[in-house]
């Protein structure tokens, strides 16, 4: 009943090609956005904004960035955190060196810089594939953090090599309170997800998928491999770069190069593996799983009587549970959380009258 | 094996819970602890937070602070910045109505990430012996306190000590110092200050980098041997320290010409190097050892009562443990001073900050605390959030550290303009108007 699409006919090409063809989807999305933009700022508290919602949104965006490259275009990468770092440091420097440049322009230029760097490290993808490509993106990971530590200019000669967020004001409105930072992050992430969703439906997105599925065949039917692959790196870098600046500016308020280390890359990779490669919604599900689940375990553990288990052991125990759950889950559903959601939707479309 | 322990912990837990319920009526002051007991830096975390918690238990056993009992809870960060931020947000509100007094993360990364938040939440951020050097300037950083020693004071004090060994600072002319530093922002932080000091006193300084984590230092030490320096300053971290000492021995550089900095000064840094560490000198803001009256008191009332926080009782009195005790003393003294002004009740973070800014520990007070020689005399103000800037030197005899010098002061007058300039730069970047410290009471 919920997903009954009877009576919804497309009578124009535009109607057929709209982002969400089903009325239920559109309504659900509108409700969700209204909830996120209007209700949450009133009911949430600092802890929810600062420790849960903002990192969740930023990691979803980072997941989307890598998903474009790996899930849609089939290029494996372990350099996500490096591109995030480039975005963060570039946005910081644009704001610093060009006083008066609006915050959103800084974010955008940071993303563009990250895109350019990503293209440079994507060049080897024209010759090599798969695991070999991972090694070349790994080089980005080490090179970027080395360069950011080595040259003090990037961090404005800060003695400790860290950068701090510029004042978060847009058109005179101050976004530096936790709820403001949440709304700022949410707006940027929502806009970029809209862009991402459209990208993968465009000609470019279809070319990516063709390259992913078999690049020789794609070349034979006339898809320009060079342009397609490099654009995948560029757009992925752009999304990751903006995620990086949000991570530094709206989440932590400060960041050092070490904050974007290999572990962060792995974290982003886990998100897209858990969520399902080549899915837009999945990035949210994966990020939610990565952010919320350890917190849930940790908060549950906090409810245990003091002294029952040593705090150090407790942390190891949580890791153990988390790891075991990931393994169990991936055995049960290798295609990720997004696939589970898809299956659920297919079921309810037929419910209650199955064939 | 498992069952009795479990049953015992259960009984303990229930009695603790019961105690918590009955204690509800009493006024309490809360300390949120962003501790780390697992992960690569667990040795530091267990020692430091062990000492801090034991000191708070000791204060409670003696009636609390003017009748206000101390309470705390831990949140495991594993030294990871994001987890530290999450813990900060979770704990900052206090516990069961007891307001939070101050946060003590003992991690540069977490301190940086919670700096703005602490200012917004009006909660003092204590970064004892570490943290941003320029947060010493309290007019720009009202809520950050790099107590006792910031990184600039650290190298300055080392140079003063070297000058003393040479028979006066004027004898430094023509001497050669090499710094072997960890290839991270932390390691690089003091390069400009050393260059400045070298120019002032006429010695030459050479900076040699060791990439993280520092397992391989053969080429660096061969270069050092070629340079034949008078002293090597070791700005190491974790595994880098024992490797440095072992490699120095291999190339024949004497350990008693190596001076370890504040994060190269624990038993965990020297002991793994075995015989190679014998004679190694390092700075410390607090000697290790168990002979101070306050530590004897903790031993008697907390550890021997079976309530000690350390898993390994052998680490009682170690460098990290004593740093935790020192940190406890400074926090509780600030609370006590603030209570004199605001009343003998649990205080808000803003009020405790006043206590920190008016923290004053002279020898008489330290003596009555039983910490004379353990904590340096300290006086903080609105403009000066560091207060001390002195270190003592200790030498490793193969088994333990023994103190070999009195307090050596840093040249704080020389460093102050650099610190203020850096703080001003930060204020400009963030659009902060510095406080006028002349007007603060």
Tab-separated table of N, CA and C in Angstrom, chain A residues 72-207:
chain	number	residue	atom	x	y	z
A	72	UNK	N	30.939	4.250	-8.877
A	72	UNK	CA	30.369	4.504	-10.203
A	72	UNK	C	31.391	4.347	-11.319
A	73	UNK	N	32.621	4.876	-11.100
A	73	UNK	CA	33.588	4.822	-12.186
A	73	UNK	C	34.559	3.654	-12.055
A	74	UNK	N	34.487	2.939	-10.934
A	74	UNK	CA	35.281	1.721	-10.809
A	74	UNK	C	36.768	1.932	-10.589
A	75	UNK	N	37.173	3.138	-10.173
A	75	UNK	CA	38.597	3.371	-9.926
A	75	UNK	C	38.856	3.270	-8.425
A	76	UNK	N	39.674	2.280	-8.025
A	76	UNK	CA	39.916	2.105	-6.588
A	76	UNK	C	40.828	3.206	-6.078
A	77	UNK	N	40.553	3.655	-4.870
A	77	UNK	CA	41.369	4.741	-4.321
A	77	UNK	C	41.489	4.626	-2.823
A	78	UNK	N	42.676	4.907	-2.308
A	78	UNK	CA	42.884	4.986	-0.856
A	78	UNK	C	43.378	6.373	-0.484
A	79	UNK	N	43.119	7.333	-1.352
A	79	UNK	CA	43.645	8.671	-1.083
A	79	UNK	C	42.588	9.645	-0.622
A	80	UNK	N	41.418	9.155	-0.217
A	80	UNK	CA	40.314	10.059	0.111
A	80	UNK	C	40.704	11.114	1.138
A	81	UNK	N	41.384	10.675	2.205
A	81	UNK	CA	41.707	11.620	3.276
A	81	UNK	C	42.673	12.686	2.776
A	82	UNK	N	43.553	12.306	1.851
A	82	UNK	CA	44.494	13.293	1.316
A	82	UNK	C	43.736	14.391	0.597
A	83	UNK	N	42.737	14.013	-0.180
A	83	UNK	CA	41.978	15.028	-0.916
A	83	UNK	C	41.153	15.878	0.051
A	84	UNK	N	40.697	15.235	1.132
A	84	UNK	CA	40.003	16.013	2.159
A	84	UNK	C	40.949	17.041	2.760
A	85	UNK	N	42.181	16.608	3.016
A	85	UNK	CA	43.163	17.529	3.607
A	85	UNK	C	43.446	18.691	2.666
A	86	UNK	N	43.602	18.372	1.362
A	86	UNK	CA	43.858	19.439	0.393
A	86	UNK	C	42.715	20.442	0.433
A	87	UNK	N	41.488	19.931	0.444
A	87	UNK	CA	40.332	20.823	0.472
A	87	UNK	C	40.346	21.721	1.698
A	88	UNK	N	40.617	21.119	2.864
A	88	UNK	CA	40.588	21.890	4.105
A	88	UNK	C	41.662	22.973	4.109
A	89	UNK	N	42.892	22.575	3.776
A	89	UNK	CA	43.985	23.542	3.839
A	89	UNK	C	43.841	24.604	2.751
A	90	UNK	N	43.334	24.194	1.576
A	90	UNK	CA	43.163	25.179	0.512
A	90	UNK	C	42.083	26.184	0.893
A	91	UNK	N	40.960	25.689	1.408
A	91	UNK	CA	39.888	26.612	1.790
A	91	UNK	C	40.379	27.581	2.856
A	92	UNK	N	41.154	27.053	3.797
A	92	UNK	CA	41.703	27.905	4.857
A	92	UNK	C	42.585	29.003	4.261
A	93	UNK	N	43.453	28.606	3.320
A	93	UNK	CA	44.379	29.581	2.756
A	93	UNK	C	43.685	30.594	1.869
A	94	UNK	N	42.664	30.167	1.133
A	94	UNK	CA	41.919	31.140	0.328
A	94	UNK	C	41.310	32.197	1.238
A	95	UNK	N	40.732	31.739	2.351
A	95	UNK	CA	40.122	32.691	3.277
A	95	UNK	C	41.146	33.643	3.871
A	96	UNK	N	42.346	33.080	4.131
A	96	UNK	CA	43.381	33.860	4.804
A	96	UNK	C	44.057	34.838	3.857
A	97	UNK	N	44.377	34.369	2.640
A	97	UNK	CA	45.173	35.200	1.721
A	97	UNK	C	44.310	36.205	0.980
A	98	UNK	N	43.036	35.889	0.819
A	98	UNK	CA	42.152	36.827	0.128
A	98	UNK	C	41.102	37.311	1.120
A	99	UNK	N	41.458	38.276	1.937
A	99	UNK	CA	40.492	38.720	2.952
A	99	UNK	C	39.218	39.230	2.286
A	100	UNK	N	38.115	38.918	2.891
A	100	UNK	CA	36.854	39.386	2.328
A	100	UNK	C	36.195	38.374	1.416
A	101	UNK	N	36.917	37.303	1.090
A	101	UNK	CA	36.311	36.264	0.257
A	101	UNK	C	35.247	35.545	1.090
A	102	UNK	N	34.021	35.431	0.578
A	102	UNK	CA	32.974	34.793	1.393
A	102	UNK	C	33.309	33.342	1.709
A	103	UNK	N	32.769	32.875	2.831
A	103	UNK	CA	33.067	31.523	3.293
A	103	UNK	C	32.713	30.464	2.249
A	104	UNK	N	31.532	30.619	1.627
A	104	UNK	CA	31.109	29.598	0.668
A	104	UNK	C	32.047	29.564	-0.533
A	105	UNK	N	32.557	30.735	-0.935
A	105	UNK	CA	33.509	30.770	-2.043
A	105	UNK	C	34.796	30.061	-1.646
A	106	UNK	N	35.209	30.226	-0.379
A	106	UNK	CA	36.405	29.525	0.095
A	106	UNK	C	36.198	28.019	0.003
A	107	UNK	N	35.034	27.565	0.453
A	107	UNK	CA	34.739	26.130	0.397
A	107	UNK	C	34.806	25.645	-1.045
A	108	UNK	N	34.182	26.410	-1.937
A	108	UNK	CA	34.136	26.018	-3.343
A	108	UNK	C	35.552	25.952	-3.923
A	109	UNK	N	36.356	26.994	-3.666
A	109	UNK	CA	37.716	27.004	-4.211
A	109	UNK	C	38.557	25.895	-3.593
A	110	UNK	N	38.311	25.609	-2.319
A	110	UNK	CA	39.004	24.482	-1.699
A	110	UNK	C	38.670	23.189	-2.428
A	111	UNK	N	37.389	23.023	-2.758
A	111	UNK	CA	36.975	21.840	-3.506
A	111	UNK	C	37.639	21.792	-4.872
A	112	UNK	N	37.734	22.935	-5.538
A	112	UNK	CA	38.357	22.970	-6.870
A	112	UNK	C	39.831	22.589	-6.773
A	113	UNK	N	40.513	23.102	-5.745
A	113	UNK	CA	41.929	22.748	-5.575
A	113	UNK	C	42.078	21.246	-5.365
A	114	UNK	N	41.231	20.703	-4.517
A	114	UNK	CA	41.290	19.262	-4.273
A	114	UNK	C	41.037	18.502	-5.560
A	115	UNK	N	40.124	19.021	-6.410
A	115	UNK	CA	39.836	18.370	-7.682
A	115	UNK	C	41.083	18.346	-8.561
A	116	UNK	N	41.811	19.465	-8.595
A	116	UNK	CA	43.013	19.524	-9.428
A	116	UNK	C	44.067	18.533	-8.933
A	117	UNK	N	44.251	18.506	-7.616
A	117	UNK	CA	45.232	17.571	-7.065
A	117	UNK	C	44.807	16.135	-7.363
A	118	UNK	N	43.500	15.876	-7.231
A	118	UNK	CA	43.003	14.525	-7.486
A	118	UNK	C	43.259	14.130	-8.934
A	119	UNK	N	43.124	15.072	-9.851
A	119	UNK	CA	43.380	14.750	-11.263
A	119	UNK	C	44.832	14.340	-11.455
A	120	UNK	N	45.746	15.073	-10.799
A	120	UNK	CA	47.169	14.742	-10.931
A	120	UNK	C	47.422	13.306	-10.474
A	121	UNK	N	46.834	12.966	-9.311
A	121	UNK	CA	47.070	11.611	-8.816
A	121	UNK	C	46.202	10.586	-9.541
A	122	UNK	N	45.253	11.061	-10.326
A	122	UNK	CA	44.442	10.139	-11.109
A	122	UNK	C	45.080	9.792	-12.448
A	123	UNK	N	46.101	10.553	-12.843
A	123	UNK	CA	46.723	10.293	-14.144
A	123	UNK	C	47.171	8.844	-14.327
A	124	UNK	N	47.774	8.225	-13.300
A	124	UNK	CA	48.195	6.832	-13.504
A	124	UNK	C	47.033	5.903	-13.856
A	125	UNK	N	45.785	6.318	-13.535
A	125	UNK	CA	44.656	5.429	-13.791
A	125	UNK	C	44.487	5.160	-15.285
A	126	UNK	N	45.126	5.989	-16.122
A	126	UNK	CA	45.012	5.754	-17.567
A	126	UNK	C	45.796	4.523	-17.966
A	127	UNK	N	46.794	4.145	-17.176
A	127	UNK	CA	47.617	2.994	-17.512
A	127	UNK	C	47.369	1.796	-16.606
A	128	UNK	N	47.038	2.068	-15.365
A	128	UNK	CA	46.952	0.947	-14.429
A	128	UNK	C	45.576	0.884	-13.782
A	129	UNK	N	45.284	-0.298	-13.253
A	129	UNK	CA	43.939	-0.519	-12.718
A	129	UNK	C	44.000	-1.220	-11.370
A	130	UNK	N	42.886	-1.205	-10.690
A	130	UNK	CA	42.677	-2.049	-9.507
A	130	UNK	C	43.688	-1.804	-8.414
A	131	UNK	N	44.272	-2.913	-7.931
A	131	UNK	CA	45.170	-2.807	-6.795
A	131	UNK	C	46.361	-1.910	-7.075
A	132	UNK	N	46.809	-1.898	-8.340
A	132	UNK	CA	47.966	-1.065	-8.659
A	132	UNK	C	47.606	0.407	-8.518
A	133	UNK	N	46.366	0.728	-8.857
A	133	UNK	CA	45.914	2.108	-8.742
A	133	UNK	C	45.837	2.525	-7.269
A	134	UNK	N	45.467	1.554	-6.427
A	134	UNK	CA	45.415	1.847	-4.989
A	134	UNK	C	46.761	2.364	-4.518
A	135	UNK	N	47.828	1.742	-5.009
A	135	UNK	CA	49.151	2.141	-4.560
A	135	UNK	C	49.444	3.575	-4.988
A	136	UNK	N	49.005	3.947	-6.183
A	136	UNK	CA	49.306	5.306	-6.622
A	136	UNK	C	48.494	6.331	-5.824
A	137	UNK	N	47.255	5.994	-5.465
A	137	UNK	CA	46.496	6.946	-4.647
A	137	UNK	C	47.021	6.964	-3.213
A	138	UNK	N	47.599	5.832	-2.806
A	138	UNK	CA	48.227	5.794	-1.488
A	138	UNK	C	49.370	6.798	-1.434
A	139	UNK	N	50.039	6.949	-2.574
A	139	UNK	CA	51.128	7.923	-2.632
A	139	UNK	C	50.589	9.311	-2.331
A	140	UNK	N	49.388	9.624	-2.836
A	140	UNK	CA	48.782	10.921	-2.540
A	140	UNK	C	48.638	11.081	-1.044
A	141	UNK	N	48.192	10.014	-0.407
A	141	UNK	CA	47.998	10.034	1.034
A	141	UNK	C	49.264	10.463	1.765
A	142	UNK	N	50.387	9.861	1.403
A	142	UNK	CA	51.620	10.180	2.117
A	142	UNK	C	52.187	11.519	1.670
A	143	UNK	N	52.094	11.783	0.374
A	143	UNK	CA	52.699	13.012	-0.141
A	143	UNK	C	52.012	14.238	0.460
A	144	UNK	N	50.692	14.223	0.463
A	144	UNK	CA	49.976	15.411	0.918
A	144	UNK	C	50.287	15.705	2.382
A	145	UNK	N	50.253	14.660	3.211
A	145	UNK	CA	50.476	14.970	4.630
A	145	UNK	C	51.930	15.384	4.853
A	146	UNK	N	52.858	14.836	4.061
A	146	UNK	CA	54.248	15.273	4.172
A	146	UNK	C	54.381	16.748	3.781
A	147	UNK	N	53.766	17.095	2.646
A	147	UNK	CA	53.912	18.466	2.155
A	147	UNK	C	53.287	19.467	3.119
A	148	UNK	N	52.135	19.092	3.692
A	148	UNK	CA	51.464	20.032	4.584
A	148	UNK	C	52.247	20.229	5.883
A	149	UNK	N	52.976	19.175	6.308
A	149	UNK	CA	53.799	19.315	7.509
A	149	UNK	C	55.082	20.053	7.195
A	150	UNK	N	55.633	19.750	6.012
A	150	UNK	CA	56.961	20.261	5.671
A	150	UNK	C	56.939	21.772	5.438
A	151	UNK	N	55.958	22.253	4.696
A	151	UNK	CA	55.960	23.666	4.343
A	151	UNK	C	55.000	24.437	5.246
A	152	UNK	N	55.589	25.273	6.086
A	152	UNK	CA	54.801	25.996	7.081
A	152	UNK	C	53.795	26.948	6.459
A	153	UNK	N	54.044	27.337	5.209
A	153	UNK	CA	53.165	28.297	4.556
A	153	UNK	C	51.717	27.829	4.570
A	154	UNK	N	51.509	26.522	4.375
A	154	UNK	CA	50.145	25.985	4.285
A	154	UNK	C	49.347	26.238	5.549
A	155	UNK	N	50.036	26.220	6.691
A	155	UNK	CA	49.307	26.425	7.944
A	155	UNK	C	49.580	27.816	8.493
A	156	UNK	N	49.948	28.745	7.628
A	156	UNK	CA	50.235	30.125	8.034
A	156	UNK	C	51.309	30.148	9.109
A	157	UNK	N	52.329	29.293	8.933
A	157	UNK	CA	53.469	29.220	9.848
A	157	UNK	C	53.066	28.999	11.289
A	158	UNK	N	51.948	28.336	11.493
A	158	UNK	CA	51.584	27.982	12.855
A	158	UNK	C	52.619	26.996	13.383
A	159	UNK	N	53.082	27.255	14.613
A	159	UNK	CA	54.180	26.448	15.141
A	159	UNK	C	53.815	24.975	15.218
A	160	UNK	N	52.553	24.674	15.435
A	160	UNK	CA	52.170	23.276	15.551
A	160	UNK	C	51.574	22.721	14.265
A	161	UNK	N	51.560	23.511	13.205
A	161	UNK	CA	51.086	23.008	11.919
A	161	UNK	C	49.593	22.809	11.834
A	162	UNK	N	48.830	23.400	12.748
A	162	UNK	CA	47.386	23.224	12.664
A	162	UNK	C	46.748	24.472	12.077
A	163	UNK	N	45.584	24.282	11.489
A	163	UNK	CA	44.824	25.424	11.005
A	163	UNK	C	43.571	25.521	11.849
A	164	UNK	N	43.015	26.715	11.948
A	164	UNK	CA	41.768	26.818	12.698
A	164	UNK	C	40.717	27.462	11.807
A	165	UNK	N	39.475	27.166	12.128
A	165	UNK	CA	38.377	27.600	11.273
A	165	UNK	C	38.274	29.118	11.250
A	166	UNK	N	37.994	29.695	10.095
A	166	UNK	CA	37.729	31.127	10.036
A	166	UNK	C	36.383	31.403	10.688
A	167	UNK	N	36.065	32.670	10.970
A	167	UNK	CA	34.728	32.960	11.500
A	167	UNK	C	33.664	32.464	10.521
A	168	UNK	N	32.686	31.728	11.027
A	168	UNK	CA	31.689	31.116	10.138
A	168	UNK	C	30.527	32.083	9.924
A	169	UNK	N	30.744	33.101	9.102
A	169	UNK	CA	29.657	34.044	8.828
A	169	UNK	C	29.363	34.051	7.342
A	170	UNK	N	28.086	33.988	7.011
A	170	UNK	CA	27.649	34.085	5.626
A	170	UNK	C	26.615	35.195	5.553
A	171	UNK	N	26.859	36.175	4.710
A	171	UNK	CA	25.974	37.340	4.582
A	171	UNK	C	25.656	37.938	5.952
A	172	UNK	N	26.666	38.037	6.783
A	172	UNK	CA	26.463	38.684	8.074
A	172	UNK	C	25.796	37.813	9.125
A	173	UNK	N	25.374	36.593	8.746
A	173	UNK	CA	24.745	35.719	9.743
A	173	UNK	C	25.822	34.821	10.344
A	174	UNK	N	25.855	34.747	11.657
A	174	UNK	CA	26.887	33.977	12.329
A	174	UNK	C	26.430	32.529	12.512
A	175	UNK	N	27.239	31.612	12.009
A	175	UNK	CA	26.872	30.192	12.083
A	175	UNK	C	27.747	29.441	13.076
A	176	UNK	N	28.376	30.136	14.014
A	176	UNK	CA	29.393	29.432	14.801
A	176	UNK	C	28.809	28.668	15.991
A	177	UNK	N	27.567	28.909	16.359
A	177	UNK	CA	26.974	28.094	17.423
A	177	UNK	C	26.736	26.681	16.884
A	178	UNK	N	26.647	25.682	17.773
A	178	UNK	CA	26.482	24.303	17.281
A	178	UNK	C	25.320	24.154	16.297
A	179	UNK	N	24.181	24.781	16.579
A	179	UNK	CA	23.036	24.600	15.685
A	179	UNK	C	23.309	25.273	14.333
A	180	UNK	N	24.022	26.392	14.368
A	180	UNK	CA	24.378	27.066	13.125
A	180	UNK	C	25.322	26.230	12.285
A	181	UNK	N	26.297	25.618	12.953
A	181	UNK	CA	27.243	24.778	12.222
A	181	UNK	C	26.517	23.585	11.609
A	182	UNK	N	25.533	23.083	12.350
A	182	UNK	CA	24.752	21.961	11.817
A	182	UNK	C	23.992	22.396	10.567
A	183	UNK	N	23.320	23.540	10.636
A	183	UNK	CA	22.523	23.990	9.498
A	183	UNK	C	23.408	24.284	8.289
A	184	UNK	N	24.560	24.881	8.542
A	184	UNK	CA	25.497	25.170	7.451
A	184	UNK	C	25.933	23.861	6.785
A	185	UNK	N	26.344	22.892	7.611
A	185	UNK	CA	26.775	21.605	7.070
A	185	UNK	C	25.645	20.948	6.299
A	186	UNK	N	24.460	20.969	6.904
A	186	UNK	CA	23.320	20.313	6.268
A	186	UNK	C	23.030	20.937	4.901
A	187	UNK	N	23.063	22.257	4.824
A	187	UNK	CA	22.754	22.909	3.546
A	187	UNK	C	23.772	22.526	2.486
A	188	UNK	N	25.058	22.606	2.843
A	188	UNK	CA	26.087	22.276	1.860
A	188	UNK	C	25.952	20.823	1.422
A	189	UNK	N	25.766	19.937	2.392
A	189	UNK	CA	25.691	18.513	2.068
A	189	UNK	C	24.453	18.232	1.206
A	190	UNK	N	23.329	18.840	1.555
A	190	UNK	CA	22.110	18.595	0.776
A	190	UNK	C	22.297	19.069	-0.664
A	191	UNK	N	22.893	20.241	-0.841
A	191	UNK	CA	23.106	20.761	-2.192
A	191	UNK	C	24.020	19.840	-2.984
A	192	UNK	N	25.083	19.365	-2.343
A	192	UNK	CA	26.029	18.524	-3.071
A	192	UNK	C	25.427	17.149	-3.374
A	193	UNK	N	24.563	16.663	-2.495
A	193	UNK	CA	23.926	15.384	-2.793
A	193	UNK	C	22.978	15.516	-3.981
A	194	UNK	N	22.311	16.659	-4.041
A	194	UNK	CA	21.438	16.900	-5.193
A	194	UNK	C	22.281	16.892	-6.474
A	195	UNK	N	23.447	17.550	-6.404
A	195	UNK	CA	24.349	17.579	-7.553
A	195	UNK	C	24.839	16.168	-7.894
A	196	UNK	N	25.217	15.429	-6.852
A	196	UNK	CA	25.745	14.087	-7.073
A	196	UNK	C	24.707	13.171	-7.708
A	197	UNK	N	23.490	13.249	-7.194
A	197	UNK	CA	22.422	12.397	-7.720
A	197	UNK	C	22.186	12.697	-9.206
A	198	UNK	N	22.229	13.985	-9.548
A	198	UNK	CA	22.037	14.338	-10.960
A	198	UNK	C	23.212	13.922	-11.823
A	199	UNK	N	24.406	14.019	-11.232
A	199	UNK	CA	25.607	13.644	-11.981
A	199	UNK	C	25.549	12.198	-12.450
A	200	UNK	N	25.161	11.318	-11.550
A	200	UNK	CA	25.223	9.912	-11.915
A	200	UNK	C	24.103	9.538	-12.882
A	201	UNK	N	23.106	10.403	-13.033
A	201	UNK	CA	22.064	10.135	-14.024
A	201	UNK	C	22.392	10.759	-15.367
A	202	UNK	N	23.440	11.596	-15.360
A	202	UNK	CA	23.765	12.303	-16.599
A	202	UNK	C	24.542	11.394	-17.546
A	203	UNK	N	24.896	11.938	-18.681
A	203	UNK	CA	25.678	11.163	-19.650
A	203	UNK	C	27.003	10.752	-19.028
A	204	UNK	N	27.599	11.710	-18.283
A	204	UNK	CA	28.879	11.416	-17.648
A	204	UNK	C	28.756	10.220	-16.700
A	205	UNK	N	27.680	10.221	-15.907
A	205	UNK	CA	27.480	9.130	-14.970
A	205	UNK	C	27.349	7.799	-15.679
A	206	UNK	N	26.627	7.820	-16.796
A	206	UNK	CA	26.461	6.563	-17.559
A	206	UNK	C	27.793	6.109	-18.146
A	207	UNK	N	28.600	7.093	-18.593
A	207	UNK	CA	29.929	6.737	-19.094
A	207	UNK	C	30.771	6.106	-17.988
